[in-house]
Coordinates of C-alpha atoms in Angstrom, one line a residue:
X1 CA 115.7 100.1 126.1
X2 CA 116.3 103.1 123.8
X3 CA 113.2 104.5 121.9
X4 CA 114.4 102.7 118.8
X5 CA 114.8 99.4 120.6
X6 CA 111.4 99.7 122.3
X7 CA 109.6 100.5 119.1
X8 CA 111.2 97.6 117.2
X9 CA 110.4 95.3 120.1
X10 CA 106.7 96.4 119.9
X11 CA 106.7 96.0 116.1
X12 CA 108.1 92.5 116.3
X13 CA 105.7 91.5 119.0
X14 CA 102.7 92.8 117.1
X15 CA 103.5 92.0 113.4
X16 CA 106.1 89.2 113.5
X17 CA 105.6 87.1 116.7
X18 CA 101.8 88.0 116.9
X19 CA 102.1 88.1 120.7
X20 CA 99.4 90.3 122.2
X21 CA 100.6 90.1 125.8
X22 CA 104.2 91.0 124.9
X23 CA 102.9 94.0 122.9
X24 CA 100.7 95.1 125.8
X25 CA 103.7 95.2 128.1
X26 CA 105.4 97.7 125.8
X27 CA 102.7 100.3 125.5
X28 CA 100.9 102.6 127.9
X29 CA 97.4 101.7 128.9
X30 CA 96.1 104.8 127.3
X31 CA 98.1 104.3 124.1
X32 CA 96.9 107.0 121.7
X33 CA 96.0 105.6 118.3
X34 CA 95.7 107.8 115.1
X35 CA 95.2 105.0 112.6
X36 CA 91.6 105.7 111.5
X37 CA 90.5 102.1 111.6
X38 CA 91.9 101.0 115.0
X39 CA 90.4 101.9 118.3
X40 CA 92.5 103.9 120.7
X41 CA 94.1 102.4 123.8
X42 CA 96.2 99.4 124.5
X43 CA 93.2 97.1 124.0
X44 CA 92.7 98.5 120.4
X45 CA 96.3 97.5 119.5
X46 CA 96.1 94.1 121.3
X47 CA 92.7 93.3 119.5
X48 CA 94.3 94.0 116.1
X49 CA 97.1 91.4 116.5
X50 CA 95.0 88.2 116.1
X51 CA 93.5 89.7 113.0
X52 CA 97.0 90.3 111.6
X53 CA 98.0 86.8 112.4
X54 CA 94.9 85.3 110.8
X55 CA 95.2 87.3 107.6
X56 CA 98.7 86.0 106.9
X57 CA 100.0 89.6 106.5
X58 CA 103.8 90.0 106.8
X59 CA 105.8 93.1 107.5
X60 CA 109.2 94.3 106.4
X61 CA 111.0 97.3 107.9
X62 CA 113.3 99.1 105.4
X63 CA 114.3 102.2 107.4
X64 CA 114.3 103.4 111.0
X65 CA 114.6 107.1 111.6
X66 CA 114.9 108.3 115.2
X67 CA 115.0 111.7 116.9
X68 CA 114.3 112.2 120.6
X69 CA 111.2 110.4 121.6
X70 CA 110.0 109.8 118.1
X71 CA 110.7 106.8 115.9
X72 CA 109.7 106.4 112.2
X73 CA 109.5 103.0 110.5
X74 CA 109.4 102.8 106.7
X75 CA 107.5 99.6 106.1
X76 CA 106.1 97.2 103.5
X77 CA 103.1 95.1 104.4
X78 CA 102.5 92.1 102.1
X79 CA 99.5 89.7 102.0
X80 CA 97.6 92.7 103.2
X81 CA 94.3 92.3 101.3
X82 CA 92.4 92.3 104.6
X83 CA 93.8 95.8 105.2
X84 CA 93.1 97.3 101.7
X85 CA 95.6 95.9 99.1
X86 CA 97.8 92.9 98.4
X87 CA 100.9 95.1 99.2
X88 CA 101.0 98.4 101.1
X89 CA 103.8 100.9 101.6
X90 CA 103.6 102.6 105.0
X91 CA 105.2 105.0 107.4
X92 CA 104.6 104.3 111.1
X93 CA 105.5 106.9 113.6
X94 CA 105.7 106.1 117.3
X95 CA 106.2 108.3 120.3
X96 CA 107.9 107.0 123.4
X97 CA 107.2 108.2 127.0
X98 CA 108.7 106.9 130.2
X99 CA 109.9 103.7 128.7
X100 CA 106.7 102.8 127.0
X101 CA 105.3 103.4 123.5
X102 CA 102.6 106.0 124.1
X103 CA 101.3 107.1 120.6
X104 CA 101.1 105.9 117.0
X105 CA 100.4 107.6 113.7
X106 CA 100.6 106.0 110.2
X107 CA 99.8 106.3 106.5
X108 CA 99.4 103.4 104.1
X109 CA 99.2 103.3 100.3
X110 CA 98.8 100.4 97.8
X111 CA 102.0 99.5 95.9
X112 CA 101.4 99.5 92.1
X113 CA 103.0 97.0 89.8
X114 CA 104.9 99.8 87.8
X115 CA 106.1 103.3 88.7
X116 CA 106.9 106.4 86.6
X117 CA 110.5 106.4 87.6
X118 CA 111.1 102.7 87.6
X119 CA 111.9 102.8 91.3
X120 CA 109.9 101.0 94.0
X121 CA 108.2 102.8 96.9
X122 CA 110.7 101.5 99.5
X123 CA 113.9 100.6 97.7
X124 CA 117.1 102.7 97.7
X125 CA 119.7 103.7 100.3
X126 CA 119.1 102.8 103.9
X127 CA 122.3 103.8 105.8
X128 CA 122.2 106.8 108.0
X129 CA 125.1 109.1 107.6
X130 CA 126.1 112.7 108.5
X131 CA 124.5 112.6 111.9
X132 CA 126.4 115.8 112.7
X133 CA 124.4 117.6 110.0
X134 CA 121.0 116.6 111.2
X135 CA 119.9 120.1 112.2
X136 CA 121.0 121.7 109.0
X137 CA 119.4 118.9 106.9
X138 CA 116.2 119.4 108.8
X139 CA 116.2 123.1 108.1
X140 CA 116.9 122.5 104.4
X141 CA 114.0 120.1 104.0
X142 CA 111.5 122.2 106.0
X143 CA 112.5 125.1 103.7
X144 CA 111.8 123.0 100.7
X145 CA 108.4 121.9 102.1
X146 CA 107.4 125.5 102.8
X147 CA 108.6 127.1 99.6
X148 CA 108.1 124.4 97.0
X149 CA 105.4 122.0 98.3
X150 CA 103.6 124.7 100.3
X151 CA 103.8 127.1 97.5
X152 CA 105.4 130.0 99.4
X153 CA 108.2 130.5 96.9
X154 CA 108.5 127.7 94.4
X155 CA 111.1 129.6 92.5
X156 CA 113.5 128.8 95.3
X157 CA 113.6 125.1 94.5
X158 CA 117.2 125.3 93.2
X159 CA 118.3 126.4 96.7
X160 CA 117.3 123.1 98.1
X161 CA 118.0 120.6 95.2
X162 CA 119.7 120.1 91.9
X163 CA 116.8 120.1 89.5
X164 CA 118.3 117.3 87.6
X165 CA 119.3 115.1 90.6
X166 CA 116.1 114.2 92.5
X167 CA 115.5 110.4 92.6
X168 CA 111.8 109.8 92.9
X169 CA 110.0 106.9 94.6
X170 CA 106.5 108.3 94.4
X171 CA 105.0 105.9 91.9
X172 CA 103.3 108.6 89.8
X173 CA 106.3 111.0 89.4
X174 CA 109.3 110.9 87.2
X175 CA 112.8 112.0 88.4
X176 CA 113.9 115.6 88.8
X177 CA 112.2 118.8 89.6
X178 CA 110.6 118.7 86.2
X179 CA 109.0 115.3 87.1
X180 CA 107.7 116.7 90.4
X181 CA 106.2 119.8 88.7
X182 CA 104.7 117.8 85.8
X183 CA 103.1 115.3 88.3
X184 CA 101.7 118.1 90.4
X185 CA 100.1 119.7 87.3
X186 CA 98.8 116.4 86.1
X187 CA 97.2 115.8 89.5
X188 CA 95.6 119.3 89.4
X189 CA 94.3 118.5 85.9
X190 CA 92.5 115.5 87.4
X191 CA 90.8 117.8 90.0
X192 CA 93.3 117.4 92.9
X193 CA 94.5 120.9 93.8
X194 CA 96.6 121.3 97.0
X195 CA 95.6 124.5 98.8
X196 CA 97.3 123.9 102.2
X197 CA 100.3 121.8 103.2
X198 CA 101.2 122.1 106.9
X199 CA 103.9 119.9 108.5
X200 CA 102.7 118.3 111.8
X201 CA 105.5 115.9 112.7
X202 CA 109.2 116.2 111.7
X203 CA 111.8 113.5 112.5
X204 CA 115.4 113.9 111.3
X205 CA 118.5 111.7 111.7
X206 CA 121.6 112.5 109.7
X207 CA 120.9 112.4 106.0
X208 CA 117.3 111.4 106.3
X209 CA 114.4 113.9 107.1
X210 CA 110.8 112.7 107.6
X211 CA 107.9 115.1 107.5
X212 CA 104.2 114.2 108.1
X213 CA 101.9 116.9 106.7
X214 CA 98.2 117.7 107.0
X215 CA 97.0 119.0 103.6
X216 CA 93.9 120.1 102.0
X217 CA 93.3 118.8 98.5
X218 CA 90.4 120.3 96.6
X219 CA 88.7 121.1 99.9
X220 CA 89.2 117.7 101.5
X221 CA 91.8 116.6 104.1
X222 CA 94.7 114.4 103.0
X223 CA 97.8 113.2 104.8
X224 CA 101.2 113.4 103.1
X225 CA 104.1 111.4 104.8
X226 CA 107.4 112.2 103.1
X227 CA 110.9 111.1 103.5
X228 CA 113.9 112.9 101.9
X229 CA 117.6 112.0 101.7
X230 CA 120.1 114.8 101.7
X231 CA 123.6 114.7 100.3
X232 CA 126.2 117.5 100.5
X233 CA 123.6 120.1 101.4
X234 CA 121.1 119.2 98.7
X235 CA 118.0 117.0 98.6
X236 CA 118.7 114.1 96.3
X237 CA 116.0 111.5 96.9
X238 CA 112.3 111.2 98.0
X239 CA 109.9 108.6 99.2
X240 CA 106.3 109.1 100.2
X241 CA 103.0 107.6 101.3
X242 CA 99.9 109.7 100.5
X243 CA 96.3 109.1 101.4
X244 CA 93.0 110.9 101.9
X245 CA 91.9 111.3 105.5
X246 CA 88.6 109.6 106.2
X247 CA 85.8 111.6 107.8
X248 CA 84.9 108.8 110.2
X249 CA 87.4 107.1 112.5
X250 CA 87.4 104.5 115.2
X251 CA 88.4 107.1 117.7
X252 CA 88.3 110.9 118.3
X253 CA 92.1 111.4 118.1
X254 CA 92.2 112.6 114.5
X255 CA 94.8 111.7 111.9
X256 CA 97.4 113.9 113.7

């Protein structure tokens, strides 16, 4: 199986069919887990599956982004009260090694009833296009992350995007560069100041570029999982899942 096929088979076994043994066959025995609440190893994943089944939680995958041995799923979890909220938006990242799924990272965020832009956290285009432009789109997005989100040169924002054409799926931000800047300022006014923003995982396929970043917000660790869509050399759309990183975890692998 390709990495994409393998990851989708694992996701189906764990979250749709609720088949622990099928899931075990698809992962390495020393499966590395980064979800803060789930123990590491194949046993940690297998032990989670009955809890998912008993909770009635359902999962929907909206996008699949693949590059090399990494596969990103853009998911929604419903009936997920046992895991923190009725509905959760999530990015799940899997690393494949020698025909098995070897590692998993994720970020989850409750889905609000309304959003600033009127868009949902997971709706919008899903088709992957422009695969021949993957490398240049990745470079464009990483430049945007460094200059604009990381604060190295925010004045360069027009090099990466049309300030008026930035479709926003973050529930707290309005469209456009103005919406991004206003939202960032509003967050700072509430005491949330981003001082570091360091990409840890980057997965690009065609017009989609995903970046998982380790950040410091007012002195505390946060994780920002962002997905951008690029069109004709400009960033035009953004989705994200943001959460604080807990100080205590069910393993010693860290968030990243």
